[in-house]
Each structure stands twice: as structure tokens, then as C-alpha cells.
Short mmCIF file of C-alpha atoms (C1' of nucleotides) in Angstrom, two decimals:
data_model
loop_
_atom_site.label_atom_id
_atom_site.label_comp_id
_atom_site.label_asym_id
_atom_site.label_seq_id
_atom_site.Cartn_x
_atom_site.Cartn_y
_atom_site.Cartn_z
CA MET A 329 167.52 36.83 93.87
CA LYS A 330 168.81 37.28 97.53
CA GLU A 331 171.93 35.58 98.79
CA GLY A 332 173.23 34.95 102.37
CA PRO A 333 172.22 33.93 105.70
CA ASP A 334 169.00 35.50 107.07
CA ILE A 335 168.80 37.57 110.19
CA THR A 336 164.88 38.12 110.53
CA LEU A 337 163.96 35.12 112.49
CA ILE A 338 166.44 35.78 114.80
CA GLY A 339 165.51 39.29 114.83
CA SER A 340 162.10 38.38 115.30
CA LEU A 341 162.68 35.40 118.29
CA ILE A 342 164.56 37.97 120.18
CA GLY A 343 162.36 41.04 119.20
CA ASP A 344 159.13 40.00 121.63
CA PRO A 345 159.15 41.19 124.95
CA ALA A 346 158.74 37.63 126.92
CA ARG A 347 161.16 35.90 125.02
CA ALA A 348 163.70 38.68 125.60
CA ASN A 349 163.45 38.24 129.24
CA MET A 350 164.00 34.62 129.11
CA LEU A 351 167.22 34.86 127.18
CA SER A 352 168.56 37.42 129.48
CA ALA A 353 167.45 35.45 132.23
CA LEU A 354 169.56 32.32 130.28
CA ILE A 355 172.91 34.32 129.77
CA SER A 356 173.18 33.73 133.42
CA GLY A 357 173.86 30.49 132.42
CA LYS A 358 172.09 28.68 134.63
CA ALA A 359 169.51 26.35 133.26
CA LEU A 360 165.96 26.96 133.98
CA THR A 361 162.96 25.60 134.05
CA ALA A 362 159.79 26.25 131.96
CA SER A 363 157.98 27.75 135.03
CA GLU A 364 160.71 29.63 135.83
CA LEU A 365 160.84 31.07 132.65
CA ALA A 366 157.43 31.76 132.53
CA ASN A 367 157.49 34.01 136.11
CA GLU A 368 160.76 35.84 134.80
CA ALA A 369 158.91 36.88 131.69
CA GLY A 370 155.49 37.41 133.44
CA ILE A 371 153.28 35.67 131.82
CA THR A 372 151.37 32.11 131.89
CA LEU A 373 152.85 28.50 131.02
CA GLN A 374 150.79 28.10 128.05
CA THR A 375 152.62 30.91 126.30
CA THR A 376 155.94 30.09 127.90
CA SER A 377 155.27 26.77 126.39
CA ALA A 378 155.10 27.89 122.74
CA HIS A 379 157.65 30.75 123.34
CA LEU A 380 160.24 27.89 124.26
CA LYS A 381 159.22 25.44 121.05
CA LYS A 382 159.87 29.00 118.79
CA LEU A 383 163.44 29.32 120.20
CA GLU A 384 163.91 25.80 120.42
CA LEU A 385 162.96 25.62 116.38
CA GLY A 386 165.06 28.99 115.69
CA GLY A 387 168.30 27.40 117.60
CA LEU A 388 168.85 29.46 120.02
CA ILE A 389 167.77 27.37 123.19
CA ARG A 390 168.39 23.78 123.88
CA GLN A 391 166.50 21.92 126.62
CA ARG A 392 167.14 18.65 128.45
CA LYS A 393 164.59 16.78 130.20
CA GLN A 394 165.06 15.99 133.77
CA GLY A 395 161.96 13.65 135.43
CA ARG A 396 159.16 15.93 134.86
CA HIS A 397 161.07 19.12 134.86
CA ARG A 398 162.84 20.57 131.42
CA TYR A 399 165.64 22.94 132.10
CA PHE A 400 166.44 25.16 129.50
CA ASN A 401 169.90 26.58 128.11
CA LEU A 402 171.13 28.84 125.73
CA ALA A 403 171.69 26.90 122.81
CA ASP A 404 175.78 27.93 123.14
CA GLU A 405 178.02 30.76 123.69
CA ASP A 406 177.52 31.99 120.72
CA VAL A 407 173.82 32.90 121.29
CA ALA A 408 175.31 34.64 124.70
CA THR A 409 177.97 36.43 122.83
CA LEU A 410 174.65 38.01 120.36
CA LEU A 411 173.19 39.08 123.51
CA GLU A 412 175.75 40.60 125.21
CA THR A 413 176.65 42.52 121.55
CA MET A 414 172.88 43.86 121.47
CA MET A 415 172.94 44.81 124.56
CA GLY A 416 176.16 46.82 124.26
CA LEU A 417 174.25 48.34 120.92
CA ALA A 418 171.09 48.75 122.78
CA ALA A 419 173.18 50.45 125.48
CA LYS A 420 174.84 52.87 123.70
CA LYS A 421 171.30 53.93 121.71
CA GLY A 422 169.86 54.40 124.61
CA HIS A 423 167.59 51.58 124.96
CA ILE A 424 167.47 50.68 128.55
CA ARG A 425 164.50 49.04 130.52
CA THR A 426 162.61 51.74 132.14
CA ARG A 427 162.74 50.59 135.69
CA THR A 428 166.29 50.36 136.05
CA GLY A 429 167.01 49.10 139.19
CA PRO A 430 169.53 49.43 142.00
CA LYS A 431 171.29 46.46 140.81
CA ALA A 432 172.77 48.03 137.67
CA PRO A 433 176.04 48.96 139.28
CA GLU A 434 176.34 45.53 140.70
CA MET A 435 175.92 44.10 137.45
CA ARG A 436 178.67 46.40 135.72
CA LYS A 437 180.97 45.33 138.74
CA ALA A 438 180.82 41.48 138.38
CA ARG A 439 178.38 39.29 136.68
CA VAL A 440 177.78 35.94 135.16
CA CYS A 441 177.95 36.05 130.98
CA TYR A 442 176.45 32.39 130.52
CA ASN A 443 178.67 30.26 132.36
CA HIS A 444 182.05 33.17 132.59
CA LEU A 445 182.54 36.19 134.72
CA ALA A 446 181.93 39.12 132.90
CA GLY A 447 181.78 43.00 134.00
CA GLU A 448 184.75 44.74 135.87
CA PHE A 449 186.02 41.73 137.36
CA GLY A 450 185.84 39.76 134.51
CA VAL A 451 187.78 42.30 132.27
CA GLN A 452 190.40 42.35 135.07
CA MET A 453 191.16 38.85 135.49
CA TYR A 454 191.45 38.70 131.66
CA ASP A 455 193.88 42.15 131.43
CA SER A 456 195.66 40.25 134.63
CA LEU A 457 195.87 36.76 132.75
CA VAL A 458 196.84 38.28 129.14
CA GLY A 459 199.23 41.47 131.21
CA ARG A 460 201.38 38.57 132.71
CA GLY A 461 201.58 36.23 129.77
CA PHE A 462 199.61 33.29 131.01
CA LEU A 463 197.27 34.06 127.56
CA GLN A 464 198.39 35.00 124.32
CA GLU A 465 196.28 36.70 122.04
CA ASP A 466 196.78 35.79 118.13
CA GLN A 467 194.26 37.61 115.59
CA ASP A 468 191.42 37.19 117.14
CA GLU A 469 192.43 33.83 119.01
CA ILE A 470 193.55 33.41 122.51
CA ALA A 471 195.49 30.53 123.68
CA ILE A 472 197.18 29.64 126.95
CA THR A 473 201.12 29.78 127.31
CA ASP A 474 203.27 27.36 129.13
CA SER A 475 203.70 29.71 132.26
CA GLY A 476 199.95 29.97 131.91
CA ARG A 477 199.12 26.48 132.66
CA ASP A 478 201.53 26.79 135.18
CA PHE A 479 199.28 29.10 136.74
CA ILE A 480 196.35 27.61 136.32
CA LYS A 481 197.47 24.41 137.59
CA GLY A 482 198.77 26.23 140.55
CA LEU A 483 195.38 27.28 141.24
CA GLY A 484 194.66 23.52 141.45
CA ILE A 485 192.38 23.38 138.27
CA ASP A 486 192.99 20.25 135.92
CA LEU A 487 193.48 21.15 132.31
CA ASP A 488 193.42 17.90 130.83
CA PRO A 489 189.38 17.64 130.93
CA LEU A 490 188.81 21.01 129.68
CA GLN A 491 190.97 20.89 126.70
CA LYS A 492 189.25 17.44 125.59
CA ALA A 493 185.92 19.10 125.47
CA LYS A 494 184.76 20.39 122.07
CA ARG A 495 184.66 23.92 122.61
CA PRO A 496 187.37 26.24 122.83
CA LEU A 497 189.56 26.70 125.72
CA CYS A 498 189.89 29.78 125.73
CA LYS A 499 187.70 32.22 124.18
CA SER A 500 187.16 35.96 124.34
CA CYS A 501 183.69 37.70 124.77
CA LEU A 502 182.90 41.33 124.32
CA ASP A 503 181.07 43.07 127.55
CA TRP A 504 178.11 45.27 127.20
CA SER A 505 178.98 47.59 129.75
CA ALA A 506 182.82 47.89 129.88
CA ARG A 507 182.70 47.50 125.71
CA ARG A 508 186.47 45.00 126.38
CA SER A 509 186.97 41.49 126.22
CA HIS A 510 186.49 39.08 129.07
CA LEU A 511 187.21 35.43 129.17
CA ALA A 512 184.95 32.62 127.79
CA GLY A 513 184.96 28.84 127.06
CA SER A 514 185.84 26.02 128.92
CA LEU A 515 188.69 28.05 131.31
CA GLY A 516 186.37 31.04 131.50
CA THR A 517 184.24 28.48 133.15
CA ALA A 518 186.27 26.92 134.92
CA LEU A 519 187.77 30.09 136.44
CA LEU A 520 184.07 31.17 137.97
CA ASN A 521 184.06 27.77 139.31
CA HIS A 522 186.96 28.08 141.24
CA ILE A 523 185.76 31.63 142.31
CA TYR A 524 183.00 29.86 143.42
CA GLU A 525 184.73 27.33 145.48
CA LYS A 526 187.11 29.01 147.14
CA GLY A 527 184.14 31.36 148.70
CA TRP A 528 185.43 34.60 147.15
CA ALA A 529 182.31 34.96 145.71
CA LYS A 530 178.44 33.83 145.39
CA ARG A 531 176.02 34.16 142.57
CA LEU A 532 172.68 36.21 143.29
CA GLU A 533 169.31 33.92 143.30
CA ASP A 534 167.60 34.01 139.79
CA VAL A 535 169.71 37.42 138.69
CA ARG A 536 173.16 37.52 137.13
CA ILE A 537 174.96 39.40 139.89
CA VAL A 538 178.13 37.86 140.94
CA GLU A 539 178.51 39.04 144.96
CA PHE A 540 181.70 39.41 146.35
CA SER A 541 182.90 39.37 149.91
CA ARG A 542 184.93 41.36 151.39
CA ARG A 543 187.74 39.07 151.78
CA GLY A 544 186.80 37.58 148.53
CA GLU A 545 187.31 40.65 146.63
CA ALA A 546 190.87 41.14 148.40
CA ALA A 547 191.77 37.62 147.15
CA PHE A 548 190.85 37.89 143.45
CA HIS A 549 192.79 41.22 143.79
CA ASP A 550 195.51 39.29 144.48
CA GLN A 551 195.50 36.40 142.56
CA PHE A 552 194.43 38.51 139.35
CA PRO A 553 196.83 41.35 139.89
CA LEU A 554 196.67 44.60 137.27
CA LEU A 555 200.29 45.61 136.13
CA ALA A 556 200.92 49.39 136.64
CA ASP A 557 201.75 50.66 132.91
CA MET B 815 162.67 44.98 138.78
CA LYS B 816 164.19 44.57 135.55
CA GLU B 817 167.95 45.90 134.75
CA GLY B 818 169.99 46.67 131.93
CA PRO B 819 170.12 47.21 128.09
CA ASP B 820 166.93 46.39 126.50
CA ILE B 821 167.42 44.43 123.22
CA THR B 822 163.70 43.83 122.23
CA LEU B 823 163.71 47.16 120.06
CA ILE B 824 166.58 46.11 118.24
CA GLY B 825 165.22 42.90 117.64
CA SER B 826 162.00 43.77 116.70
CA LEU B 827 163.30 46.21 113.93
CA ILE B 828 165.80 43.34 112.52
CA GLY B 829 162.72 40.85 112.72
CA ASP B 830 161.00 42.44 110.05
CA PRO B 831 161.96 40.85 106.12
CA ALA B 832 161.57 44.18 104.51
CA ARG B 833 163.63 45.90 107.12
CA ALA B 834 166.45 43.59 107.34
CA ASN B 835 166.16 43.44 103.34
CA MET B 836 167.28 46.66 103.85
CA LEU B 837 169.87 46.87 106.56
CA SER B 838 171.05 43.72 104.65
CA ALA B 839 171.68 46.12 101.40
CA LEU B 840 173.09 49.21 103.79
CA ILE B 841 176.08 46.76 105.00
CA SER B 842 177.56 47.49 101.67
CA GLY B 843 178.15 51.06 103.21
CA LYS B 844 177.01 52.48 99.81
CA ALA B 845 174.07 55.40 100.59
CA LEU B 846 170.72 54.26 99.64
CA THR B 847 167.47 56.33 99.00
CA ALA B 848 164.42 55.39 100.11
CA SER B 849 163.32 54.47 96.39
CA GLU B 850 165.87 52.33 96.32
CA LEU B 851 165.54 50.85 99.35
CA ALA B 852 161.95 50.29 98.43
CA ASN B 853 162.94 48.15 95.44
CA GLU B 854 165.29 46.11 97.33
CA ALA B 855 162.75 45.66 99.44
CA GLY B 856 160.01 44.82 97.12
CA ILE B 857 157.73 47.42 99.00
CA THR B 858 156.20 50.66 98.34
CA LEU B 859 157.55 53.66 99.29
CA GLN B 860 154.59 54.29 101.77
CA THR B 861 155.54 51.44 103.58
CA THR B 862 159.19 51.82 102.75
CA SER B 863 159.10 55.53 104.54
CA ALA B 864 157.42 54.40 107.61
CA HIS B 865 160.25 51.92 108.22
CA LEU B 866 162.73 54.06 107.55
CA LYS B 867 161.57 56.24 110.60
CA LYS B 868 161.29 53.09 113.03
CA LEU B 869 164.75 51.84 111.65
CA GLU B 870 166.02 55.44 112.51
CA LEU B 871 164.24 56.02 115.92
CA GLY B 872 165.77 52.94 116.55
CA GLY B 873 169.20 54.12 115.92
CA LEU B 874 170.11 51.72 113.36
CA ILE B 875 170.48 53.77 110.65
CA ARG B 876 170.87 57.68 109.52
CA GLN B 877 170.09 59.96 107.33
CA ARG B 878 171.03 62.61 105.60
CA LYS B 879 168.73 65.26 102.65
CA GLN B 880 170.39 66.37 99.46
CA GLY B 881 168.29 67.87 97.51
CA ARG B 882 165.11 66.29 97.08
CA HIS B 883 166.80 63.24 97.70
CA ARG B 884 167.17 61.14 101.03
CA TYR B 885 170.29 58.98 101.40
CA PHE B 886 170.16 56.44 103.74
CA ASN B 887 172.94 54.69 105.67
CA LEU B 888 173.82 52.40 108.66
CA ALA B 889 174.46 54.90 111.92
CA ASP B 890 177.63 53.16 112.57
CA GLU B 891 180.29 50.60 112.33
CA ASP B 892 178.67 48.94 115.56
CA VAL B 893 175.53 48.36 113.36
CA ALA B 894 177.08 46.73 110.98
CA THR B 895 179.44 44.57 113.31
CA LEU B 896 176.19 43.35 114.80
CA LEU B 897 174.53 42.46 111.51
CA GLU B 898 177.62 40.46 110.44
CA THR B 899 177.26 38.99 114.14
CA MET B 900 173.89 38.12 113.38
CA MET B 901 175.00 36.53 110.37
CA GLY B 902 177.45 34.48 111.43
CA LEU B 903 174.93 32.74 113.76
CA ALA B 904 172.06 32.53 111.15
CA ALA B 905 174.47 30.85 109.01
CA LYS B 906 175.83 28.25 111.35
CA LYS B 907 171.72 27.42 112.64
CA GLY B 908 171.24 26.99 108.91
CA HIS B 909 168.64 30.00 108.33
CA ILE B 910 169.90 30.56 104.96
CA ARG B 911 167.75 32.41 102.62
CA THR B 912 166.07 29.72 100.63
CA ARG B 913 167.05 31.58 97.20
CA THR B 914 170.59 31.24 97.09
CA GLY B 915 171.33 32.49 94.14
CA PRO B 916 175.05 32.10 92.27
CA LYS B 917 176.78 34.97 94.00
CA ALA B 918 177.44 33.83 97.37
CA PRO B 919 180.80 32.30 96.39
CA GLU B 920 181.62 35.27 94.98
CA MET B 921 180.51 37.21 98.67
CA ARG B 922 182.62 34.59 100.34
CA LYS B 923 185.29 35.48 98.29
CA ALA B 924 185.73 39.59 98.57
CA ARG B 925 182.70 41.65 99.74
CA VAL B 926 182.28 44.60 100.87
CA CYS B 927 181.11 44.91 104.88
CA TYR B 928 179.61 49.03 105.54
CA ASN B 929 183.06 50.30 104.74
CA HIS B 930 186.11 47.88 104.53
CA LEU B 931 186.65 44.81 102.66
CA ALA B 932 185.60 41.48 104.16
CA GLY B 933 185.35 37.91 103.24
CA GLU B 934 188.45 36.07 101.95
CA PHE B 935 190.27 38.67 100.97
CA GLY B 936 190.20 40.66 103.86
CA VAL B 937 190.96 38.37 106.36
CA GLN B 938 193.98 38.05 103.89
CA MET B 939 194.68 41.68 104.40
CA TYR B 940 194.40 41.47 107.82
CA ASP B 941 196.24 38.26 108.57
CA SER B 942 199.27 39.75 105.77
CA LEU B 943 199.72 43.00 107.78
CA VAL B 944 199.24 41.35 111.17
CA GLY B 945 201.85 38.66 110.23
CA ARG B 946 204.13 41.03 109.20
CA GLY B 947 203.79 43.43 112.51
CA PHE B 948 201.85 46.10 110.70
CA LEU B 949 199.33 45.62 112.69
CA GLN B 950 199.51 44.82 116.84
CA GLU B 951 196.81 42.85 118.61
CA ASP B 952 196.61 44.20 122.36
CA GLN B 953 193.71 42.81 123.99
CA ASP B 954 190.81 43.52 121.61
CA GLU B 955 192.03 46.78 120.73
CA ILE B 956 194.59 46.87 117.37
CA ALA B 957 197.33 49.41 116.83
CA ILE B 958 199.30 50.50 113.97
CA THR B 959 202.92 49.84 114.23
CA ASP B 960 205.87 52.31 113.31
CA SER B 961 206.74 49.64 110.43
CA GLY B 962 203.10 50.03 109.79
CA ARG B 963 202.82 53.48 109.38
CA ASP B 964 205.88 53.16 106.61
CA PHE B 965 204.33 50.16 104.79
CA ILE B 966 200.89 52.15 104.69
CA LYS B 967 202.87 55.63 103.99
CA GLY B 968 204.76 53.48 100.88
CA LEU B 969 201.10 53.03 99.20
CA GLY B 970 200.49 56.48 98.66
CA ILE B 971 197.89 56.65 101.87
CA ASP B 972 197.98 59.63 104.43
CA LEU B 973 197.45 58.73 107.71
CA ASP B 974 197.47 62.25 109.62
CA PRO B 975 193.69 62.57 108.44
CA LEU B 976 192.58 59.39 109.49
CA GLN B 977 194.07 59.59 112.94
CA LYS B 978 192.36 62.79 113.55
CA ALA B 979 189.29 61.39 113.00
CA LYS B 980 186.78 60.26 115.55
CA ARG B 981 186.34 56.88 114.32
CA PRO B 982 189.27 54.33 115.73
CA LEU B 983 191.87 54.05 112.99
CA CYS B 984 191.96 50.11 113.41
CA LYS B 985 189.27 48.33 114.42
CA SER B 986 188.59 44.10 113.86
CA CYS B 987 185.38 42.87 112.84
CA LEU B 988 184.29 39.66 112.84
CA ASP B 989 183.49 37.69 109.11
CA TRP B 990 180.46 35.28 108.97
CA SER B 991 181.91 33.46 106.04
CA ALA B 992 185.16 33.15 108.02
CA ARG B 993 184.68 33.27 111.09
CA ARG B 994 187.68 35.20 111.31
CA SER B 995 188.64 38.97 111.72
CA HIS B 996 189.42 41.79 109.06
CA LEU B 997 190.18 45.14 109.57
CA ALA B 998 187.49 47.78 109.65
CA GLY B 999 188.05 51.36 111.15
CA SER B 1000 189.34 54.22 109.09
CA LEU B 1001 192.22 52.62 107.89
CA GLY B 1002 190.02 49.51 106.68
CA THR B 1003 188.06 51.76 104.83
CA ALA B 1004 191.48 53.51 103.19
CA LEU B 1005 192.91 50.51 102.08
CA LEU B 1006 189.57 49.16 100.84
CA ASN B 1007 189.55 52.78 98.78
CA HIS B 1008 193.13 52.16 97.81
CA ILE B 1009 192.50 49.13 96.20
CA TYR B 1010 189.36 50.70 93.90
CA GLU B 1011 191.98 53.43 93.08
CA LYS B 1012 194.32 51.00 91.96
CA GLY B 1013 192.32 49.64 89.40
CA TRP B 1014 192.39 46.14 91.07
CA ALA B 1015 188.73 45.84 91.57
CA LYS B 1016 185.11 47.30 91.38
CA ARG B 1017 182.11 46.98 93.23
CA LEU B 1018 179.07 45.15 91.32
CA GLU B 1019 176.06 47.30 91.26
CA ASP B 1020 173.97 47.54 94.13
CA VAL B 1021 175.56 44.45 95.42
CA ARG B 1022 178.40 43.34 98.49
CA ILE B 1023 180.55 42.25 96.02
CA VAL B 1024 183.84 43.41 95.36
CA GLU B 1025 185.12 41.94 91.84
CA PHE B 1026 188.85 41.25 91.24
CA SER B 1027 190.66 41.76 87.81
CA ARG B 1028 192.71 39.00 87.18
CA ARG B 1029 196.22 41.35 87.42
CA GLY B 1030 194.23 43.49 90.75
CA GLU B 1031 194.16 39.99 92.46
CA ALA B 1032 197.82 39.09 91.51
CA ALA B 1033 198.82 42.47 93.26
CA PHE B 1034 196.41 41.83 95.88
CA HIS B 1035 198.33 38.73 96.59
CA ASP B 1036 201.38 40.56 95.82
CA GLN B 1037 200.84 43.38 98.42
CA PHE B 1038 199.26 41.69 101.12
CA PRO B 1039 201.30 37.76 101.31
CA LEU B 1040 200.47 35.44 103.51
CA LEU B 1041 203.87 34.30 105.42
CA ALA B 1042 204.31 30.22 105.39
CA ASP B 1043 203.87 28.78 108.65
"C1'" DT C 624 154.22 79.92 87.42
"C1'" DT C 625 153.86 75.43 86.23
"C1'" DC C 626 155.04 70.28 86.21
"C1'" DA C 627 157.53 66.22 87.82
"C1'" DT C 628 159.64 63.77 91.07
"C1'" DG C 629 160.93 62.08 95.67
"C1'" DC C 630 159.24 61.44 99.41
"C1'" DT C 631 155.43 61.71 103.82
"C1'" DT C 632 151.09 61.68 106.17
"C1'" DC C 633 146.84 59.93 106.75
"C1'" DG C 634 142.98 56.21 106.89
"C1'" DA C 635 141.68 51.90 106.19
"C1'" DT C 636 141.94 46.70 105.81
"C1'" DA C 637 144.14 42.35 106.25
"C1'" DT C 638 147.32 39.63 108.18
"C1'" DT C 639 150.04 38.17 111.90
"C1'" DA C 640 150.86 36.15 116.86
"C1'" DA C 641 150.70 36.53 121.52
"C1'" DA C 642 147.96 35.94 125.09
"C1'" DC C 643 144.96 32.59 127.89
"C1'" DG C 644 141.29 28.90 129.85
"C1'" DA C 645 140.09 24.37 129.41
"C1'" DA C 646 141.09 20.08 127.99
"C1'" DC C 647 144.82 16.63 127.50
"C1'" DT C 648 149.64 13.69 128.47
"C1'" DA C 649 153.80 12.50 131.71
"C1'" DT C 650 156.60 11.99 135.53
"C1'" DG C 651 156.14 11.01 140.24
"C1'" DA C 652 154.97 10.79 145.52
"C1'" DG C 653 152.10 8.84 148.82
"C1'" DC D 1254 144.99 3.89 142.55
"C1'" DT D 1255 144.47 8.62 143.64
"C1'" DC D 1256 146.60 13.12 143.52
"C1'" DA D 1257 149.70 16.95 142.59
"C1'" DT D 1258 153.19 18.95 139.60
"C1'" DA D 1259 154.75 19.97 135.24
"C1'" DG D 1260 154.71 20.57 130.80
"C1'" DT D 1261 151.84 20.48 126.01
"C1'" DT D 1262 148.12 21.15 122.72
"C1'" DC D 1263 144.02 23.45 121.03
"C1'" DG D 1264 140.54 26.96 120.27
"C1'" DT D 1265 139.45 31.70 120.62
"C1'" DT D 1266 140.29 36.12 121.53
"C1'" DT D 1267 142.86 40.30 121.17
"C1'" DA D 1268 145.76 43.58 120.14
"C1'" DA D 1269 149.83 44.80 117.04
"C1'" DT D 1270 151.58 46.33 112.92
"C1'" DA D 1271 152.99 45.82 107.51
"C1'" DT D 1272 150.56 46.87 103.88
"C1'" DC D 1273 148.83 50.08 100.28
"C1'" DG D 1274 145.91 53.54 98.53
"C1'" DA D 1275 145.00 58.65 98.08
"C1'" DA D 1276 146.51 62.88 99.13
"C1'" DG D 1277 149.68 66.32 101.01
"C1'" DC D 1278 153.99 68.49 100.92
"C1'" DA D 1279 158.98 69.91 99.41
"C1'" DT D 1280 162.61 70.18 95.96
"C1'" DG D 1281 164.40 71.16 91.50
"C1'" DA D 1282 163.11 71.70 86.59
"C1'" DA D 1283 161.13 74.41 82.71
#
DNA sequence: TTCATGCTTCGATATTAAACGAACTATGAG
DNA sequence: CTCATAGTTCGTTTAATATCGAAGCATGAA
């Protein structure tokens, strides 16, 4: 009778507040333990365990054992993309979590989306790379150009290991705050790491916010300038 | 404490099987009455009414009174896009509705996504338009070129009223079956209408499938050829 | 006015599943 | 070995909500 993919399971997994909180926490890309997720969601460890099992069974998260800890991550970038898409729609429809803290503007400015940079800074970096011809958009695929390779190499990033990985080097991800694309994929991850390593910014504890120092911000704008149009 | 958009409401709305069925039915873009949706979901009219109220309150659908009927539609294209994104992930994770009918291959070939063409034919049309320089991708925005204007005009489509509308003329939408972009927006709608008007294809009753005639298929390939690469 | 159709509202029932306490397993530290 | 920490499993309680029957309202037809 019915045909096609079934979206009810994914919907109901995201539909529970406790699980939505856990998933939101995991968009930061940071691997979290069950206890941390329990704390994040405000529920006991037993309940958390049950939720995590369901999320894993539904293919939304992955777990990694390490000693007596279990670290949880989103299953892949597609899950992060879906969550950001939903956040975009939710924001548009006015479904905002009631207690909106003072962090919201910082979130809009620069935050982590799974493992790459999002927010205004993420969009700027993406625009800069495309505008200067370092990335090229072809359909919905993005590819790095020869001059882009040189640029990345100039930053001290080695592309070879990134290209060998299974995950795509370049991938676009839609922002809920800016409604624009930013760069995902292994290159997106590498560039975020580059920002950390240069000391331009640091990730706030247990939050998705990426906090740039004043010097870091200047260096960022210098490295990823927007072309006047 | 918590910041950002809340995705639980949307998730739980989609998470109920009855509502998911209704939403899936509405992706076809066809306005459906409460009774039709009740039939689609396999529940009584009272229950349907309750579901529709929730979906409307959540901003996922819109209703239009007409005589003693009420016609329901998805609220906007973003909702359709979200649903297709979820279907893409669900398909990837193997969450397929159990009773997969014989319609699946036809769905993959050509179907309606809200108000434009999706599936292989939709992707081909998009690729053809981009490949011949009629559409141009700039970031995640798509714009029509001057030669594109001429081409569309040559099809007998008047662009003026489309451009005056609030909704974007060109917009890309990701396919769950092909994992590629196809054309949404008012131009996408106009092109789908063009296909109907030319008699190349007709929409199967109450289903998303677009069935091309043999002659229509040939005409389509003639009008939207893929460039050899 | 009377009747039929389409849909909503109300109230009751039934099912689901989220939550936690308590007990159990596993890994590591001293 | 003993203790502590991290997490799972089990059983029970509790809350939420999907569902439908029955009644009510609105629109259009006759």
C-alpha cells in the first residue's frame, strides 16, 4: 500500500525532549559520555541509557567504548545536517526554546556544527573561499580548485590524508541562523582545527559556541576576507 | 539555560504514523480534504481533525476553507524540503516502510515534490538547465541567466508574473532517491505545469508519481538533453 | 424549512512510553 | 581483594496522547 522511506521513527526519536537535548548537545561534535548526556538532558542515567539505545538503533548516533566510558557521537554529518535543517524551520516557525539565554547572539556569530565552523564566521569563510576561486560549486557538489590547493597548503594543512578518507573533502551545510551555506566535510573540519591551533578561538566548555579572541578575529578576517561586490 | 530553536515539536509532529502519512500525502502538492487525509492515514475523521489542528498549530500545514470543504496543504516549500531530507536519511538508514509496493521504481523515476518535478527526470531537467548555462549556481542560490530567460520564453512560459511573486523564482531541493538537486521555486512549478500542459505526462491519482507517455518522454529528453561529458 | 454532507468538539478508554528505584555487570584504582 | 565509578537491565509507576463514539455546528442542496 505505502511506498518509500519511513520518517516516523526518526521523527519520534527527535520528538522527545530529552533526546532532542542530547542530539543538540552532540551537534557540537564533541564526543560525550552517557553521564554527560544525562546531565545535559536533566534525567537519570538509567533513562539516558534507554534513550541512547533507541537513538543508536535508529541510526542517529554511534558509540565508542573506551575503558569504562562510552563516548557518543552523531552517526554522521547527514544527521547533523538534518538537525540544523529542522532548527532552521523551527526558528522560522517561532518554535524557540523558552529560556533563551544571552548566548544566542554568540551562537549566531560562530558555533560548531558537528565538526566544522557554522554561524556568520562559517558563512564568511565559505564565501571567501568560493569568491576567491579556491572552491568551486558544481551542482550541489563542491570541489577544491588548484589555486585552492595551494592556498590550503599555504595554511600548513596537508590535504593528502583528507582526500584518502571516505568522507567527502568538501560539502556544504545549511545554517539555521544565517540561512546560508558553510563548509562541512573533512576540509571543513581541518579548517576549524586550524583556527583552534592558531589560537584564534577556543570552544566554550560543553557549548557549541566558538569564542574568538580579538587578535584571532582580526587574523580570521585577514585570512578569509570577503570581496567587495 | 538552553538556547536556540526547539526541534521537539516538529519532531513529535512527524513522529506519529498517522500524521507522517498525511504529510507524505501532502508532499504531492495536491490540496487534500480532511476526509481524504483520514482515508490516507487509515483513521477516523475525528482523529484526523485533531491531528490537523496540531499540524497547523505547529506551522507544518495550512488550510483553506472552500464551501463546506477544507483543503489542506503543506505550509510552504521548506516543509517539503525538510520531509524530503528526512526521507533521504531514513532511506540511507534503512527505515523503509515495510510494504514496499511496485510503485517504488516509478517514484524514483519521476514524482511530484510539493509543486515541482523530482526523481531522475527532475534531476535531469535541472542538470540540463545548468549544463547549458540557463541556470547559474552562486553559493546555494540559483539564478536564471539571460539565455535562460530566452529559453523559458521559447517554451511559452511568461516569467514576469513568476518574478513578482514573493516566493523565489529558482531554488534547489535535494532528492531522497537520487541524492542530487532538482529545481524548486516558482520556475520549477511552471516547468512542471508545462510538462502537464504539453501532455507529456500526467499525475497518477492520489499518488506522487508522474507518469510520462512514450512520446512525452521523448519530447522531454529532447527539450532537456544532458550534455555528454 | 428540511435534510445531507463535511468537519469539529467533548468525553471516555486504551495504549504507549518516559521516568526512576533497585539490583546487576564491567572496568579500573588502590 | 575491596572499593568506586560507569553504565545496563528489570519492574513498576505515572503521564501523555492517539483513538473512537456520540453529539454539535456549518454549509449547501432540495
